[in-house]
Coordinates of C-alpha atoms and ligand atoms in Angstrom, one line a residue:
M1 CA -3.8 12.8 -48.4
T2 CA -2.2 9.8 -46.1
Q3 CA -5.1 8.9 -43.7
P4 CA -4.6 10.2 -40.2
L5 CA -4.6 8.1 -36.9
R6 CA -7.8 8.8 -35.1
L7 CA -7.4 8.9 -31.3
G8 CA -10.2 8.2 -28.9
I9 CA -8.9 9.5 -25.4
A10 CA -10.9 7.9 -22.2
G11 CA -9.8 10.1 -19.0
L12 CA -8.7 13.6 -19.0
G13 CA -6.9 13.5 -15.8
T14 CA -3.2 14.4 -15.9
V15 CA -2.4 12.0 -18.6
G16 CA -4.9 12.3 -20.8
I17 CA -4.6 16.5 -21.0
G18 CA -0.7 15.4 -21.2
V19 CA -1.4 13.2 -24.3
V20 CA -4.0 16.4 -25.8
K21 CA -1.1 18.6 -25.2
I22 CA 1.2 16.6 -26.9
V23 CA -1.0 15.7 -30.3
K24 CA -1.9 19.7 -30.9
K25 CA 1.7 21.2 -29.6
H26 CA 3.8 18.3 -31.8
A27 CA 1.3 17.7 -34.8
A28 CA 3.8 19.0 -37.2
L29 CA 6.8 16.8 -35.5
L30 CA 4.4 13.5 -35.4
E31 CA 3.4 14.0 -38.6
A32 CA 6.8 14.5 -40.0
R33 CA 7.9 11.0 -38.0
S34 CA 5.0 8.7 -38.9
G35 CA 4.4 10.1 -42.5
R36 CA 0.5 10.2 -41.3
P37 CA -1.0 12.8 -39.3
V38 CA -2.2 12.2 -36.0
T39 CA -5.5 13.7 -34.4
I40 CA -8.1 13.4 -31.7
S41 CA -11.5 12.1 -33.0
A42 CA -13.1 12.4 -29.7
V43 CA -13.0 11.8 -25.7
S44 CA -14.3 11.0 -22.4
A45 CA -14.4 11.7 -19.0
R46 CA -16.2 11.7 -15.8
T47 CA -16.8 15.2 -16.1
K48 CA -17.4 16.9 -19.2
N49 CA -17.8 20.9 -17.7
K50 CA -14.8 21.3 -15.8
N51 CA -12.1 23.8 -16.0
R52 CA -9.3 22.0 -17.6
D53 CA -5.6 23.0 -18.9
I54 CA -6.7 22.8 -22.3
D55 CA -9.6 23.2 -25.1
I56 CA -11.3 20.3 -25.6
S57 CA -14.3 21.6 -27.7
G58 CA -13.0 20.6 -30.9
F59 CA -13.2 16.9 -29.9
A60 CA -16.1 15.1 -30.2
W61 CA -17.7 14.1 -26.7
E62 CA -18.6 10.7 -25.2
A63 CA -20.0 10.5 -21.9
D64 CA -20.0 6.6 -21.9
P65 CA -16.3 5.2 -22.5
V66 CA -17.6 1.8 -24.0
A67 CA -19.3 4.6 -27.2
L68 CA -15.9 6.3 -27.3
A69 CA -14.0 2.8 -28.1
T70 CA -16.6 1.6 -30.6
R71 CA -17.1 4.9 -32.6
E72 CA -16.2 4.9 -36.2
D73 CA -13.8 7.4 -36.6
V74 CA -11.7 6.2 -33.6
D75 CA -8.7 4.1 -34.9
V76 CA -6.9 3.6 -31.6
F77 CA -8.6 3.6 -28.1
V78 CA -6.2 5.2 -25.9
E79 CA -7.7 4.4 -21.8
L80 CA -6.3 6.4 -19.4
M81 CA -8.9 6.1 -16.5
G82 CA -7.3 3.1 -14.1
G83 CA -8.8 0.3 -12.6
H84 CA -8.5 -3.3 -13.0
D85 CA -12.1 -3.6 -13.6
G86 CA -15.4 -1.4 -14.4
P87 CA -15.0 1.0 -16.9
A88 CA -11.4 0.7 -18.3
K89 CA -11.9 -3.0 -18.6
A90 CA -15.4 -2.8 -20.4
S91 CA -14.1 -0.2 -23.0
V92 CA -11.2 -2.0 -23.5
E93 CA -12.8 -5.5 -24.4
A94 CA -15.3 -3.5 -26.5
A95 CA -12.7 -1.5 -27.9
I96 CA -11.1 -4.8 -29.3
A97 CA -14.3 -6.4 -30.1
A98 CA -14.8 -3.4 -32.7
G99 CA -11.4 -4.5 -34.1
K100 CA -9.5 -0.8 -32.3
H101 CA -5.8 -0.4 -31.3
V102 CA -5.6 -0.1 -27.9
V103 CA -3.0 1.9 -25.7
T104 CA -3.4 2.0 -22.1
A105 CA -1.3 3.3 -19.1
N106 CA -3.2 0.8 -17.1
K107 CA -1.1 -1.4 -14.9
A108 CA -3.9 -2.8 -12.6
L109 CA -5.8 -4.0 -15.7
L110 CA -3.0 -5.5 -17.5
A111 CA -1.4 -7.4 -13.8
H112 CA -5.4 -8.9 -13.4
H113 CA -6.4 -9.4 -17.2
G114 CA -3.3 -8.9 -19.2
Q115 CA -3.4 -12.5 -20.8
E116 CA -6.9 -12.7 -21.7
L117 CA -6.8 -8.9 -23.3
A118 CA -3.5 -9.9 -25.1
A119 CA -5.1 -13.2 -26.3
A120 CA -8.4 -11.4 -27.2
A121 CA -6.1 -8.4 -29.3
E122 CA -4.3 -10.9 -31.5
A123 CA -7.6 -13.2 -32.2
K124 CA -9.0 -9.8 -33.5
G125 CA -5.9 -8.7 -35.1
V126 CA -5.5 -5.5 -33.4
I127 CA -2.7 -4.3 -31.1
L128 CA -2.3 -3.3 -27.3
R129 CA 0.1 -1.7 -25.9
F130 CA 1.2 -0.1 -22.2
E131 CA 4.8 1.9 -22.2
A132 CA 3.0 4.2 -20.1
A133 CA 1.6 1.6 -17.5
V134 CA 5.5 1.0 -16.2
A135 CA 7.9 3.2 -14.7
G136 CA 6.2 6.2 -16.4
G137 CA 8.3 8.1 -19.1
I138 CA 11.3 5.3 -19.1
P139 CA 10.8 3.0 -22.5
V140 CA 11.4 -0.2 -20.7
I141 CA 9.1 -1.9 -22.4
K142 CA 10.3 -1.4 -25.9
A143 CA 13.9 -1.6 -24.2
L144 CA 13.0 -5.4 -23.4
T145 CA 10.5 -6.2 -26.1
E146 CA 12.7 -4.7 -28.9
G147 CA 16.2 -3.5 -28.2
L148 CA 16.7 -6.4 -25.8
A149 CA 14.7 -8.8 -28.0
G150 CA 18.1 -11.0 -28.4
N151 CA 19.1 -11.7 -25.3
E152 CA 18.2 -14.2 -22.7
I153 CA 16.9 -12.3 -19.7
D154 CA 18.7 -12.9 -16.1
R155 CA 17.2 -10.8 -13.6
V156 CA 14.9 -7.6 -13.5
M157 CA 14.9 -5.0 -11.1
G158 CA 13.6 -1.7 -10.6
V159 CA 12.5 0.9 -8.2
M160 CA 9.0 1.6 -9.8
N161 CA 7.2 3.5 -7.2
G162 CA 8.5 6.9 -6.9
T163 CA 6.1 7.9 -4.2
C164 CA 7.7 5.5 -1.8
N165 CA 11.0 6.2 -3.4
Y166 CA 10.0 9.7 -2.0
I167 CA 8.8 9.1 1.0
L168 CA 11.8 6.8 2.3
T169 CA 14.7 9.5 0.6
R170 CA 12.4 12.3 2.3
M171 CA 12.7 10.2 5.8
Y172 CA 16.3 10.2 5.5
D173 CA 17.0 13.8 4.2
A174 CA 15.1 14.9 7.0
D175 CA 14.9 12.7 9.4
L176 CA 11.3 12.3 9.7
P177 CA 9.3 9.6 10.9
Y178 CA 7.3 7.6 8.3
D179 CA 4.0 9.3 9.3
V180 CA 5.1 12.8 8.8
V181 CA 6.3 12.1 5.8
F182 CA 3.3 10.0 4.6
E183 CA 1.1 13.4 5.0
E184 CA 3.5 15.5 2.9
A185 CA 3.4 13.0 0.1
N186 CA -0.6 13.5 0.6
Q187 CA -0.6 17.0 0.8
L188 CA 1.7 17.1 -2.3
G189 CA -1.1 15.0 -4.0
Y190 CA 1.7 11.9 -4.6
L191 CA -0.6 9.3 -3.2
E192 CA -2.8 7.3 -5.6
A193 CA -6.6 7.6 -4.1
D194 CA -6.0 4.6 -2.4
P195 CA -2.4 5.1 -0.8
N196 CA -2.5 1.3 -0.2
L197 CA -1.2 1.1 -4.0
D198 CA 1.5 3.1 -3.2
V199 CA 2.7 2.2 0.1
G200 CA 1.5 -1.3 0.4
G201 CA 3.7 -2.1 -2.8
I202 CA 1.0 -3.3 -4.9
D203 CA 1.3 -0.5 -8.0
A204 CA 5.0 -1.4 -7.8
G205 CA 4.0 -5.2 -8.1
H206 CA 1.6 -4.6 -10.8
K207 CA 4.7 -3.2 -12.6
L208 CA 7.0 -5.5 -11.7
A209 CA 4.7 -8.6 -13.5
L210 CA 4.0 -6.9 -16.8
L211 CA 8.1 -7.0 -17.1
A212 CA 8.8 -10.5 -15.9
S213 CA 6.2 -11.3 -18.2
I214 CA 8.2 -9.9 -21.4
A215 CA 11.4 -10.7 -19.5
F216 CA 10.6 -14.6 -19.3
G217 CA 8.0 -15.3 -21.7
T218 CA 5.8 -16.1 -19.3
Q219 CA 2.1 -15.1 -18.4
V220 CA 1.1 -12.3 -16.1
N221 CA 1.2 -13.8 -12.6
F222 CA 0.6 -11.3 -10.2
D223 CA -1.0 -13.2 -7.6
A224 CA 2.4 -15.3 -7.3
M225 CA 4.0 -11.9 -6.1
E226 CA 5.7 -12.1 -3.0
L227 CA 4.5 -8.6 -2.0
E228 CA 5.4 -6.4 1.2
G229 CA 5.3 -2.4 1.6
I230 CA 7.0 0.2 3.4
Q231 CA 4.9 1.2 6.5
R232 CA 7.1 -0.9 8.6
I233 CA 10.2 1.3 7.7
Q234 CA 11.3 3.5 10.6
I235 CA 13.5 6.3 10.4
A236 CA 15.8 4.1 12.9
D237 CA 16.3 1.3 9.8
I238 CA 17.2 4.2 7.3
E239 CA 19.8 5.9 9.5
H240 CA 21.2 2.4 11.0
A241 CA 21.5 1.1 7.3
A242 CA 23.1 4.2 6.0
D243 CA 25.4 4.0 8.6
M244 CA 26.4 0.7 7.5
G245 CA 26.8 2.0 3.7
Y246 CA 22.9 1.0 3.0
R247 CA 20.1 2.5 1.6
I248 CA 16.9 1.3 1.6
K249 CA 14.5 1.4 -1.3
L250 CA 11.1 -0.6 -2.3
L251 CA 12.8 -2.9 -4.9
G252 CA 11.1 -5.5 -7.0
V253 CA 13.4 -8.2 -8.3
A254 CA 11.6 -10.8 -11.0
Q255 CA 14.1 -14.0 -12.1
M256 CA 13.4 -17.2 -13.3
T257 CA 14.7 -20.3 -11.5
G258 CA 14.5 -24.0 -11.7
R259 CA 11.4 -24.4 -9.4
G260 CA 9.7 -21.3 -11.1
L261 CA 9.4 -17.7 -11.4
E262 CA 10.5 -15.4 -8.0
Q263 CA 9.3 -12.2 -8.3
R264 CA 9.5 -10.1 -4.9
M265 CA 8.4 -6.3 -4.1
S266 CA 9.8 -5.5 -1.4
P267 CA 11.8 -3.0 0.7
C268 CA 15.6 -3.8 0.5
L269 CA 19.0 -2.5 1.6
V270 CA 21.4 -2.0 -1.4
P271 CA 24.7 -0.2 -1.3
A272 CA 24.5 3.5 -1.0
S273 CA 27.1 3.8 -3.4
S274 CA 25.2 1.8 -6.2
P275 CA 23.1 3.5 -8.7
L276 CA 19.6 2.1 -7.1
G277 CA 21.3 3.4 -3.3
Q278 CA 21.9 6.7 -5.3
L279 CA 18.2 7.2 -6.7
E280 CA 16.7 10.1 -5.3
G281 CA 12.8 11.7 -4.8
G282 CA 10.4 10.3 -7.3
T283 CA 12.5 9.2 -9.8
N284 CA 12.5 5.4 -11.0
M285 CA 15.0 2.9 -12.1
V286 CA 14.7 -0.5 -13.8
V287 CA 17.9 -2.9 -14.5
I288 CA 17.9 -5.1 -17.1
E289 CA 20.2 -8.0 -17.0
G290 CA 20.9 -10.2 -20.8
D291 CA 23.1 -12.7 -21.4
S292 CA 24.8 -10.9 -24.2
I293 CA 24.0 -7.3 -23.1
G294 CA 25.4 -7.9 -19.5
Q295 CA 23.6 -4.7 -17.4
V296 CA 21.4 -2.1 -18.5
V297 CA 20.4 0.4 -16.1
L298 CA 17.3 3.0 -17.2
R299 CA 16.4 5.7 -15.4
G300 CA 13.9 8.7 -15.5
P301 CA 10.7 9.9 -14.5
G302 CA 8.2 7.8 -13.0
A303 CA 4.9 9.8 -13.1
G304 CA 3.6 13.1 -13.8
E305 CA 1.6 14.5 -17.1
G306 CA 4.8 14.8 -19.5
P307 CA 6.7 11.9 -18.7
T308 CA 3.5 9.4 -19.0
A309 CA 1.8 11.4 -21.9
S310 CA 5.4 10.7 -23.6
A311 CA 5.1 7.1 -23.3
V312 CA 1.6 6.7 -24.2
M313 CA 2.5 8.8 -27.6
G314 CA 5.6 6.4 -28.3
D315 CA 3.0 3.7 -28.6
V316 CA 0.4 5.7 -30.6
M317 CA 3.5 6.7 -33.0
D318 CA 4.5 2.8 -33.1
L319 CA 0.9 2.6 -34.5
A320 CA 0.8 5.4 -36.7
R321 CA 4.0 4.1 -38.2
G322 CA 2.4 0.3 -38.6
F323 CA 5.0 -1.2 -36.4
A324 CA 3.6 -4.3 -34.8
V325 CA 4.6 -5.9 -32.0
S326 CA 3.0 -8.3 -29.6
T327 CA 1.4 -7.0 -25.9
F328 CA 4.2 -8.9 -24.2
G329 CA 6.4 -9.2 -27.1
Q330 CA 5.7 -12.8 -28.0
P331 CA 2.1 -14.0 -29.2
A332 CA -0.3 -14.8 -26.2
D333 CA -0.8 -18.5 -27.0
T334 CA 3.1 -19.1 -26.4
L335 CA 3.6 -17.2 -23.1
R336 CA 4.1 -20.1 -20.7
P337 CA 1.7 -20.1 -17.6
V338 CA 4.2 -20.2 -14.4
R339 CA 4.3 -21.2 -11.0
G340 CA 5.0 -18.5 -8.4
V341 CA 8.1 -19.8 -5.8
K342 CA 9.5 -17.8 -2.7
A343 CA 13.1 -16.5 -2.8
T344 CA 15.2 -19.5 -2.7
K345 CA 18.7 -17.6 -3.3
S346 CA 20.6 -16.8 -0.1
A347 CA 21.2 -13.6 0.6
P348 CA 22.4 -11.5 3.7
Y349 CA 20.2 -9.8 5.5
Y350 CA 19.9 -6.8 8.0
L351 CA 18.1 -7.5 11.4
R352 CA 17.3 -5.1 14.2
M353 CA 16.1 -5.9 17.7
T354 CA 15.8 -4.3 20.8
L355 CA 17.5 -6.2 23.4
L356 CA 17.2 -6.3 27.6
D357 CA 19.9 -5.3 29.2
K358 CA 20.7 -8.6 30.8
P359 CA 23.5 -10.6 31.3
G360 CA 23.8 -12.9 28.8
A361 CA 21.5 -11.3 26.6
M362 CA 23.6 -11.0 23.5
A363 CA 25.2 -14.7 24.0
K364 CA 21.8 -15.9 23.7
V365 CA 21.2 -14.0 20.5
A366 CA 24.2 -15.3 18.7
S367 CA 23.1 -18.6 19.9
V368 CA 19.8 -18.8 18.3
L369 CA 21.4 -17.4 14.8
G370 CA 24.4 -19.9 15.5
D371 CA 21.5 -22.9 16.1
A372 CA 19.6 -21.9 13.0
G373 CA 22.7 -21.5 10.9
V374 CA 22.7 -17.9 10.4
S375 CA 26.3 -16.4 10.5
I376 CA 26.8 -12.8 11.8
D377 CA 29.2 -10.6 9.6
R378 CA 29.0 -7.6 11.5
M379 CA 27.0 -6.3 14.9
R380 CA 26.4 -3.0 16.4
Q381 CA 24.6 -2.3 19.9
Y382 CA 24.0 1.3 20.6
G383 CA 23.4 3.1 23.6
H384 CA 20.9 2.0 26.2
E385 CA 17.6 3.6 26.9
D386 CA 15.4 2.7 29.4
K387 CA 17.1 -0.9 30.1
T388 CA 16.7 -2.0 26.2
A389 CA 19.5 -1.2 23.4
P390 CA 19.0 -1.4 19.9
V391 CA 21.0 -4.1 18.2
L392 CA 21.8 -4.2 14.5
I393 CA 23.3 -7.8 13.0
V394 CA 24.1 -7.9 9.0
T395 CA 24.5 -11.5 8.5
H396 CA 26.5 -13.4 5.9
K397 CA 24.4 -14.9 2.9
T398 CA 21.6 -17.0 4.5
T399 CA 18.4 -18.7 2.9
R400 CA 15.0 -17.2 3.8
D401 CA 14.0 -20.1 5.8
S402 CA 16.7 -20.2 7.8
L403 CA 16.3 -16.8 9.0
D404 CA 12.6 -17.0 9.7
V405 CA 13.9 -19.9 12.1
A406 CA 16.2 -17.6 13.9
L407 CA 13.6 -14.6 14.0
T408 CA 10.9 -17.4 15.9
G409 CA 14.0 -18.4 18.0
L410 CA 14.8 -14.9 18.9
E411 CA 11.1 -13.7 19.7
E412 CA 11.3 -17.1 22.2
T413 CA 14.6 -15.8 23.9
G414 CA 13.0 -13.7 26.7
V415 CA 15.8 -11.0 25.8
V416 CA 14.3 -9.5 22.8
E417 CA 11.4 -6.9 23.1
G418 CA 8.8 -7.0 20.3
H419 CA 9.6 -8.5 17.1
P420 CA 12.6 -8.2 15.1
V421 CA 12.6 -6.4 11.9
A422 CA 14.8 -8.3 8.9
I423 CA 15.3 -6.3 5.3
R424 CA 17.1 -8.5 2.6
I425 CA 20.3 -7.1 1.7
E426 CA 19.9 -7.2 -2.4
E427 CA 23.4 -7.5 -4.9
V428 CA 22.8 -5.3 -7.3
Ligands
LIG1 N1 1.9 6.4 -8.0 C1 2.7 5.9 -9.0 C2 4.3 6.6 -8.5 C3 2.6 6.4 -10.7 O1 4.3 6.6 -7.5 O2 5.2 5.9 -8.9 C4 1.6 5.9 -11.0 O3 2.2 4.4 -11.1

């Protein structure tokens, strides 16, 4: 009989259990498709005796994931614990050193240590894959490394944190403030153990850094990313943006410029009628633009048991079939170190400020913008409350530097209360 591909699974949370279920439920299908059985030899998790949705008594138990990673009867170490250091890193390193292939869903680990782990895997002649780390069930790593391998990639964009997209769309649909919807998301179990990973844009930033590496042949450089979360977005911004035909999304954009790699993960306005604008709830979307393909839009579930386990199994099946591809789509030693640069391309911006009801206040605003070289496209002033009025401005395309000069100037006019809000409008 053909030798089975034997898995060792570390981490029996939502995703780990999902993988066990697929291996059990689809044993015949997996064997028919790969030509060999896919089996589980051993598992590891924080707690052994826990009420799980599935029987794991048929698998050997290892309390220590490093011991699991180096077992004789494990061909592929499946790391589903999470965390960018600690047991996840130690066990992945141990697996590679022991000559095991590795499949992981750990975006943080790869965003921080991807280059060294990919190099270690190649030196040892093993494969390290991470489809489930980016955009849950969407096979975007395969799309970039395989299907689009003949393209020079111009730009990668994505809404890749379902929790943030849930919060932003729920605020709009139910007319609820951020704090209330954040608590709802918490009750629903949508938030990571450290919620700042979600709402601070870090989780989505990790994912974008991994896509940028494959797209542009560069070493992962998460530290150089411009990162801003959704915590400052108010219901007023969402409603005003909608009034002007936009939606607010936590959008990642990566593109190569003459000066270096631009990577931004920040709230942006996108046209309400665009595919990104229409993306609802926890769904993810990745948009890839290449010289031959034009634009590809991939949409699907960004988290959850079935979708994430599906992505893990995509990588496992490649290994079962004997298909080998470098972690970031090309040998690790050919990935270029790259400098991160701030957004240099001009874009229109949405500005919201609270204006004091004084003669000449609006004229001062217009003059500060004009002096900074920022031209107004559209402007709205809403009714006064307590001698102030919200004012919205959509600018023509301008650079971030000019905008920053204007924002400082606005705060110094004496007619703008507090800090003006500025959100980039992305052409998608
Ligand atoms: N917390 C992520 C999300 C899923 O909300 O999309 C795991 O990356």
